Amino acid sequence: MDFSGNERIRRGRGRGGHRGPLVAAVVLAGLLVGVGTSFGTGGPPQTRPPAGTGHGKAAGGSLDVTGYDITMSYRPDSGTLRGVTVVSATTAGTLDSFTLHISGLTVRSVTVDAEAAKSFSRSGEKDLVIVPARTIGPGDRFRVRIAYDGEPGAGWLPTESGGATAFMGSSSAWFPVHEDARDKADFRLTATVPEDWSVIAVGREGPVRREAATATFSWTEPDVDPAHIAVSVDRFTVERSAPADGTPVVNAYAPGLREWTKPLADRLPEILEFLSGRFGRFPFRAAGNVFVQVNDDGPATAPQTRPVYLGAGNERFMTLESVVHEQAHQWYGVSAAARRPEDKCLAECFAVYATWLWDEAEEGADLDARYRERVVAGRDDPSLWEELYRPGRTPGIRIYDKGPLALHALRRQVGDEAFGRLLKRWPQEHRGDYAGWPRFEEFAEKVTGQDLTGFSRAWFRGATVPADPYLWPGGLKP
């Protein structure tokens, strides 16, 4: 999950009566569970997890999903969904059963390669255990067709305008999926809603088909982690455009939000050009923004290609800074993804610092002065100096304060030229990968040609105020 500095969970009641703790509970669940799909387990970076070789229930990486083809219809008046998902997969081992994940919805039928499954059963909150009629052999390619209906599960959030949006990291709320496995796959969605409603998802939009008082939308995106898939249904005003590079841009506004948020969305070409200059070419083939109102506490999230702002009606927090932050995640956090929750700085530290860089370039902000002011103000606050990286521990909310300070100190430590190379080369050379913080430390030393052991211990692994040589590098000392 992704929060900018302005998106911290706040308690209270939204204008439509949805309580802040509703979103807070989903967010915390995402941090503990859903984010596990974004921040996976250790080891060298890889696009797909290694397949297991054991018999029986697929566990860990033994099931390798290659595609999700989802056909669904959604009724906003009743909040019910009916769907069929075809999951294409392979395995390196022999499987006589395997597990997918789906919550809330009722599974009606399961077939494997067009043959009815021997059995399928629910276990726990979201496990769907499938026993195929025939054992699946090593290297076999197979397709699982699952039909389901009912009310979507946890993470399917109602909007104040009567629609719904799937919280990022909650794909199992609306289709059967291989979660918590860092298992990227091709995504295809065909979704039907009443004629005055729209469906916005990740990736590229296909033609909209309108018939019999309904509208059918289609979306495709290759090689996406289920943790970075989202879908939203509302009476959207949809604006489509293409900047100079031809990337299709879709901006969608839920009712009552366009007047306030359109000026922010209109800055997207400028924002992407700026970020591309700092981080290298945009990593995906589609872009845009989705503005909805779950409640005033709704956080902004960064699904692949198209961020979703769940509290877009809160003018205090729906800012240009939020848009820059979430778009920066397309490089740091989505394309070049953190491997474990403890590696969260690889997403959040850089997304926050992107807003600093934007302020410097666009507003003439003096970042050295900002750094000095914040260090002095927080020097006696122990919580500010908590570790940005500690094995087995997810950084706390102060990552949004200490993270940009650490990166600005690193910039002054290594110099602007070396720091600029580092910012650009990391997301370009780790495109499509999952990597851990130790790898970044090694990479930083390689790119800058400097020994950063002491600096990293002081700023990223330490929990106290860094010693003066690291706190005030490169002339930062007041």
Coordinates of C-alpha atoms in Angstrom, one line a residue, residues 110-470:
V110 CA -14.8 -25.0 -11.1
T111 CA -13.4 -26.8 -14.2
V112 CA -9.8 -27.6 -15.0
D113 CA -9.1 -27.8 -18.7
A114 CA -12.9 -28.0 -19.4
E115 CA -13.4 -30.9 -17.0
A116 CA -15.3 -30.5 -13.8
A117 CA -13.0 -30.4 -10.8
K118 CA -13.1 -33.5 -8.5
S119 CA -13.8 -31.1 -5.7
F120 CA -13.5 -27.5 -4.6
S121 CA -13.8 -26.2 -1.0
R122 CA -13.3 -23.1 1.0
S123 CA -10.8 -22.9 3.8
G124 CA -10.3 -20.0 6.1
E125 CA -11.2 -16.5 5.0
K126 CA -10.2 -16.8 1.3
D127 CA -8.5 -20.0 0.4
L128 CA -10.2 -22.0 -2.4
V129 CA -8.8 -25.5 -2.5
I130 CA -9.2 -27.2 -5.9
V131 CA -8.7 -30.9 -6.6
P132 CA -8.7 -31.5 -10.4
A133 CA -10.2 -34.6 -11.9
R134 CA -6.7 -35.5 -13.3
T135 CA -3.3 -34.9 -11.7
I136 CA -1.4 -32.0 -13.3
G137 CA 2.0 -33.0 -14.4
P138 CA 5.3 -31.1 -14.3
G139 CA 5.5 -28.4 -17.0
D140 CA 1.8 -28.8 -17.9
R141 CA -0.1 -25.7 -19.0
F142 CA -3.6 -25.7 -17.7
R143 CA -6.7 -23.5 -17.4
V144 CA -9.0 -23.2 -14.5
R145 CA -12.5 -21.7 -15.0
I146 CA -14.3 -20.5 -11.9
A147 CA -17.8 -19.2 -11.8
Y148 CA -18.9 -17.2 -8.8
D149 CA -21.4 -14.6 -7.6
G150 CA -22.6 -12.6 -4.6
E151 CA -21.3 -9.6 -2.6
P152 CA -17.5 -9.0 -3.1
G153 CA -15.3 -9.6 -0.1
A154 CA -13.1 -7.4 2.2
G155 CA -11.5 -4.6 0.3
W156 CA -14.4 -3.9 -2.0
L157 CA -15.3 -0.4 -0.7
P158 CA -18.5 1.5 -1.4
T159 CA -18.1 5.1 -2.7
E160 CA -20.2 8.0 -1.5
S161 CA -21.8 8.3 -5.0
G162 CA -23.1 4.8 -4.9
G163 CA -20.3 3.0 -6.7
A164 CA -17.5 0.8 -5.5
T165 CA -13.7 0.5 -5.7
A166 CA -11.4 -2.4 -5.0
F167 CA -8.7 -1.4 -2.5
M168 CA -5.3 -2.1 -4.0
G169 CA -4.0 -5.5 -2.7
S170 CA -7.5 -6.9 -2.4
S171 CA -7.9 -8.6 -5.7
S172 CA -9.4 -11.7 -4.1
A173 CA -12.4 -9.5 -3.1
W174 CA -13.7 -9.6 -6.7
F175 CA -12.0 -12.5 -8.6
P176 CA -10.1 -15.7 -7.8
V177 CA -6.4 -15.0 -7.7
H178 CA -3.0 -16.4 -6.7
E179 CA -2.2 -13.9 -4.0
D180 CA 0.8 -13.4 -1.7
A181 CA 3.2 -15.0 -4.2
R182 CA 4.7 -12.2 -6.3
D183 CA 3.3 -14.0 -9.3
K184 CA 2.9 -11.6 -12.2
A185 CA 0.4 -12.5 -14.9
D186 CA -1.4 -10.9 -17.9
F187 CA -4.7 -9.3 -16.9
R188 CA -7.8 -9.1 -19.0
L189 CA -11.1 -7.7 -17.8
T190 CA -14.5 -7.5 -19.5
A191 CA -17.0 -5.8 -17.2
T192 CA -20.7 -5.0 -17.7
V193 CA -22.6 -2.4 -15.7
P194 CA -25.9 -0.4 -16.2
E195 CA -25.6 2.0 -19.1
D196 CA -25.0 5.2 -17.1
W197 CA -22.1 3.6 -15.1
S198 CA -18.5 3.0 -16.1
V199 CA -15.7 0.6 -15.1
I200 CA -12.1 1.8 -14.8
A201 CA -9.3 -0.7 -14.2
V202 CA -5.5 -0.9 -14.8
G203 CA -3.9 -1.0 -18.3
R204 CA -5.2 -0.1 -21.7
E205 CA -8.9 0.4 -22.4
G206 CA -10.6 -1.4 -25.2
P207 CA -13.8 -0.3 -27.1
V208 CA -16.9 0.3 -25.0
R209 CA -19.9 -1.8 -26.1
R210 CA -23.4 -0.4 -25.3
E211 CA -26.5 -2.5 -25.7
A212 CA -29.7 -3.4 -23.8
A213 CA -29.4 -0.7 -21.2
T214 CA -25.9 -1.9 -20.3
A215 CA -22.3 -0.8 -21.0
T216 CA -19.4 -3.3 -21.3
F217 CA -15.9 -2.1 -20.7
S218 CA -12.6 -4.0 -21.4
W219 CA -9.1 -3.5 -19.9
T220 CA -5.8 -5.3 -20.5
E221 CA -2.4 -5.1 -18.9
P222 CA 0.5 -7.5 -19.3
D223 CA 2.7 -8.8 -16.6
V224 CA 1.1 -7.3 -13.5
D225 CA 1.2 -8.4 -9.9
P226 CA -2.3 -9.0 -8.5
A227 CA -1.3 -6.7 -5.6
H228 CA -1.2 -3.9 -8.2
I229 CA -4.6 -4.5 -9.8
A230 CA -7.6 -2.3 -9.0
V231 CA -11.0 -1.7 -10.5
S232 CA -13.6 1.1 -9.8
V233 CA -17.3 1.3 -10.7
D234 CA -19.1 4.6 -10.7
R235 CA -20.9 7.2 -12.7
F236 CA -17.6 8.5 -13.9
T237 CA -16.9 11.4 -16.1
V238 CA -14.1 9.9 -18.2
E239 CA -11.5 12.0 -20.1
R240 CA -9.1 10.3 -22.6
S241 CA -6.0 11.8 -24.1
A242 CA -2.5 10.9 -25.4
P243 CA 0.6 13.0 -24.7
A244 CA 3.4 13.4 -27.2
D245 CA 4.8 9.9 -26.6
G246 CA 1.5 8.3 -27.5
T247 CA 0.8 6.7 -24.1
P248 CA -3.0 6.6 -23.7
V249 CA -4.1 8.5 -20.6
V250 CA -7.5 7.9 -18.9
N251 CA -8.6 10.2 -16.1
A252 CA -11.9 9.3 -14.4
Y253 CA -13.9 11.5 -12.0
A254 CA -16.7 10.2 -9.7
P255 CA -19.7 12.5 -9.4
G256 CA -18.9 15.9 -7.8
L257 CA -15.2 15.5 -8.0
R258 CA -14.2 16.7 -11.4
E259 CA -14.2 20.5 -10.7
W260 CA -11.7 20.1 -7.9
T261 CA -9.5 17.3 -9.3
K262 CA -9.4 18.0 -13.0
P263 CA -6.7 20.8 -12.6
L264 CA -4.6 18.2 -10.9
A265 CA -5.2 15.5 -13.5
D266 CA -4.4 18.1 -16.3
R267 CA -0.9 18.3 -14.9
L268 CA -0.2 14.6 -15.5
P269 CA 1.7 15.0 -18.8
E270 CA 3.9 17.6 -17.1
I271 CA 4.4 15.3 -14.0
L272 CA 5.2 12.2 -16.1
E273 CA 7.7 14.2 -18.2
F274 CA 9.4 15.5 -15.0
L275 CA 9.5 12.1 -13.4
S276 CA 10.8 10.5 -16.6
G277 CA 13.6 13.0 -16.6
R278 CA 14.6 11.9 -13.1
F279 CA 13.8 8.2 -13.2
G280 CA 14.0 7.2 -16.8
R281 CA 11.3 6.3 -19.3
F282 CA 7.8 5.6 -18.0
P283 CA 7.6 1.9 -17.3
F284 CA 4.1 1.1 -18.6
R285 CA 2.0 1.5 -21.8
A286 CA -0.9 3.3 -20.2
A287 CA -1.4 6.1 -17.5
G288 CA -4.0 8.2 -15.8
N289 CA -5.8 8.8 -12.5
V290 CA -9.0 7.7 -10.8
F291 CA -10.7 10.0 -8.4
V292 CA -13.4 8.5 -6.1
Q293 CA -14.7 9.3 -2.6
V294 CA -14.9 6.5 -0.2
N295 CA -14.6 8.9 2.7
D296 CA -12.4 11.8 3.7
D297 CA -9.9 9.4 5.2
G298 CA -9.5 7.4 2.1
P299 CA -5.8 7.0 1.1
A300 CA -4.3 7.4 -2.3
T301 CA -3.0 4.1 -3.8
A302 CA -0.8 3.3 -6.8
P303 CA -2.1 0.4 -8.9
Q304 CA -0.1 -0.4 -12.0
T305 CA -0.5 2.4 -14.6
R306 CA -3.3 4.3 -12.9
P307 CA -3.4 5.6 -9.2
V308 CA -6.7 5.6 -7.4
Y309 CA -7.5 8.4 -4.9
L310 CA -10.0 7.1 -2.4
G311 CA -10.5 10.4 -0.6
A312 CA -10.5 12.7 -3.6
G313 CA -13.3 14.8 -2.2
N314 CA -11.1 16.0 0.7
E315 CA -9.6 19.1 -0.8
R316 CA -7.2 19.5 2.1
F317 CA -5.4 16.2 1.2
M318 CA -6.2 15.8 -2.5
T319 CA -3.3 17.8 -3.6
L320 CA -0.7 18.0 -6.5
E321 CA 1.8 16.5 -4.0
S322 CA -0.4 13.4 -3.8
V323 CA -0.5 13.0 -7.6
V324 CA 3.2 13.4 -7.9
H325 CA 3.8 10.9 -5.1
E326 CA 1.5 8.2 -6.5
Q327 CA 2.8 8.6 -10.0
A328 CA 6.4 8.3 -8.7
H329 CA 5.4 4.9 -7.4
Q330 CA 5.0 3.7 -11.0
W331 CA 8.8 3.6 -11.0
Y332 CA 9.6 3.1 -7.3
G333 CA 7.2 0.5 -5.8
V334 CA 5.3 -0.9 -8.8
S335 CA 7.7 -1.5 -11.7
A336 CA 10.8 -1.8 -9.5
A337 CA 9.0 -3.4 -6.5
A338 CA 10.1 -4.0 -2.9
R339 CA 10.6 -7.6 -2.0
R340 CA 9.5 -7.6 1.6
P341 CA 7.6 -5.3 3.9
E342 CA 10.9 -4.4 5.6
D343 CA 12.1 -3.0 2.2
K344 CA 9.3 -0.5 2.1
C345 CA 11.7 2.4 1.8
L346 CA 12.4 1.4 -1.8
A347 CA 8.9 2.6 -2.5
E348 CA 7.9 5.3 0.0
C349 CA 11.2 7.1 0.6
F350 CA 11.6 7.7 -3.1
A351 CA 8.0 8.6 -3.8
V352 CA 8.1 11.3 -1.0
Y353 CA 11.5 12.6 -2.2
A354 CA 10.0 12.8 -5.7
T355 CA 7.7 15.5 -4.3
W356 CA 10.7 17.3 -2.9
L357 CA 12.4 17.2 -6.3
W358 CA 9.2 18.5 -7.9
D359 CA 9.1 21.4 -5.4
E360 CA 12.7 22.2 -6.1
A361 CA 12.3 22.2 -9.9
E362 CA 8.8 23.7 -10.2
E363 CA 8.6 26.0 -7.2
G364 CA 12.2 26.9 -6.6
A365 CA 12.2 25.3 -3.1
D366 CA 15.5 25.4 -1.2
L367 CA 15.8 21.7 -0.2
D368 CA 18.9 22.3 1.9
A369 CA 16.9 24.8 4.0
R370 CA 14.0 22.4 4.2
Y371 CA 16.3 19.6 5.4
R372 CA 18.0 21.8 8.0
E373 CA 14.6 23.0 9.4
R374 CA 13.2 19.5 9.7
V375 CA 16.3 18.0 11.2
V376 CA 16.5 20.7 13.8
A377 CA 12.8 20.5 14.6
G378 CA 12.9 16.7 15.0
R379 CA 16.3 16.2 16.5
D380 CA 14.8 15.5 20.0
D381 CA 12.0 13.3 18.7
P382 CA 13.1 9.7 19.0
S383 CA 10.2 8.4 16.8
L384 CA 11.6 10.4 13.8
W385 CA 14.8 8.4 13.8
E386 CA 13.4 4.9 13.8
E387 CA 15.1 2.5 11.4
L388 CA 14.2 2.8 7.7
Y389 CA 15.4 -0.8 7.2
R390 CA 15.5 -3.6 9.8
P391 CA 15.1 -7.2 8.7
G392 CA 11.8 -8.6 9.8
R393 CA 10.2 -5.3 10.7
T394 CA 8.1 -3.0 8.5
P395 CA 9.0 0.7 8.9
G396 CA 6.4 2.8 10.7
I397 CA 4.6 5.9 9.6
R398 CA 7.6 8.1 10.2
I399 CA 9.2 6.7 7.1
Y400 CA 7.4 9.6 5.3
D401 CA 9.4 12.1 7.4
K402 CA 12.8 10.4 7.8
G403 CA 12.9 8.9 4.3
P404 CA 13.3 12.1 2.3
L405 CA 15.7 13.4 4.9
A406 CA 17.9 10.3 4.4
L407 CA 17.8 10.6 0.6
H408 CA 18.6 14.3 0.7
A409 CA 21.6 13.6 2.9
L410 CA 22.6 10.8 0.5
R411 CA 22.4 13.3 -2.3
R412 CA 24.7 15.7 -0.6
Q413 CA 27.0 12.8 0.5
V414 CA 27.6 11.5 -3.1
G415 CA 27.0 14.7 -5.1
D416 CA 24.2 15.7 -7.5
E417 CA 25.6 13.9 -10.5
A418 CA 26.1 10.6 -8.8
F419 CA 22.8 10.8 -7.1
G420 CA 21.0 11.6 -10.3
R421 CA 22.6 8.5 -11.9
L422 CA 21.5 6.4 -9.0
L423 CA 17.9 7.7 -9.1
K424 CA 17.6 6.8 -12.8
R425 CA 19.5 3.6 -13.0
W426 CA 17.8 1.7 -10.1
P427 CA 14.2 1.7 -11.6
Q428 CA 15.5 1.1 -15.2
E429 CA 17.8 -1.8 -14.3
H430 CA 15.3 -3.3 -11.9
R431 CA 12.2 -2.9 -14.1
G432 CA 9.9 -5.8 -13.4
D433 CA 11.9 -7.1 -10.5
Y434 CA 11.4 -7.5 -6.8
A435 CA 14.5 -6.4 -4.8
G436 CA 15.5 -5.9 -1.2
W437 CA 17.1 -2.9 0.5
P438 CA 20.5 -4.6 0.9
R439 CA 20.7 -4.9 -2.9
F440 CA 20.0 -1.2 -3.2
E441 CA 22.9 -0.4 -0.8
E442 CA 25.2 -2.5 -2.9
F443 CA 23.9 -0.9 -6.1
A444 CA 24.3 2.6 -4.7
E445 CA 28.0 2.0 -3.9
K446 CA 28.5 0.5 -7.4
V447 CA 26.8 3.5 -9.2
T448 CA 28.4 6.2 -7.1
G449 CA 31.8 4.6 -6.6
Q450 CA 31.8 5.4 -2.9
D451 CA 31.9 3.4 0.3
L452 CA 28.5 4.1 1.9
T453 CA 28.7 1.6 4.7
G454 CA 28.9 4.1 7.5
F455 CA 26.2 6.3 5.9
S456 CA 23.8 3.4 5.4
R457 CA 24.3 2.3 9.0
A458 CA 23.7 5.8 10.3
W459 CA 20.6 6.7 8.2
F460 CA 18.9 3.6 7.0
R461 CA 19.7 1.0 9.6
G462 CA 20.2 3.2 12.7
A463 CA 17.5 4.4 15.1
T464 CA 19.3 7.4 16.5
V465 CA 20.3 10.8 15.2
P466 CA 23.2 10.2 12.7
A467 CA 26.6 11.5 13.8
D468 CA 27.4 14.9 12.4
P469 CA 29.5 13.7 9.4
Y470 CA 26.5 11.9 8.1

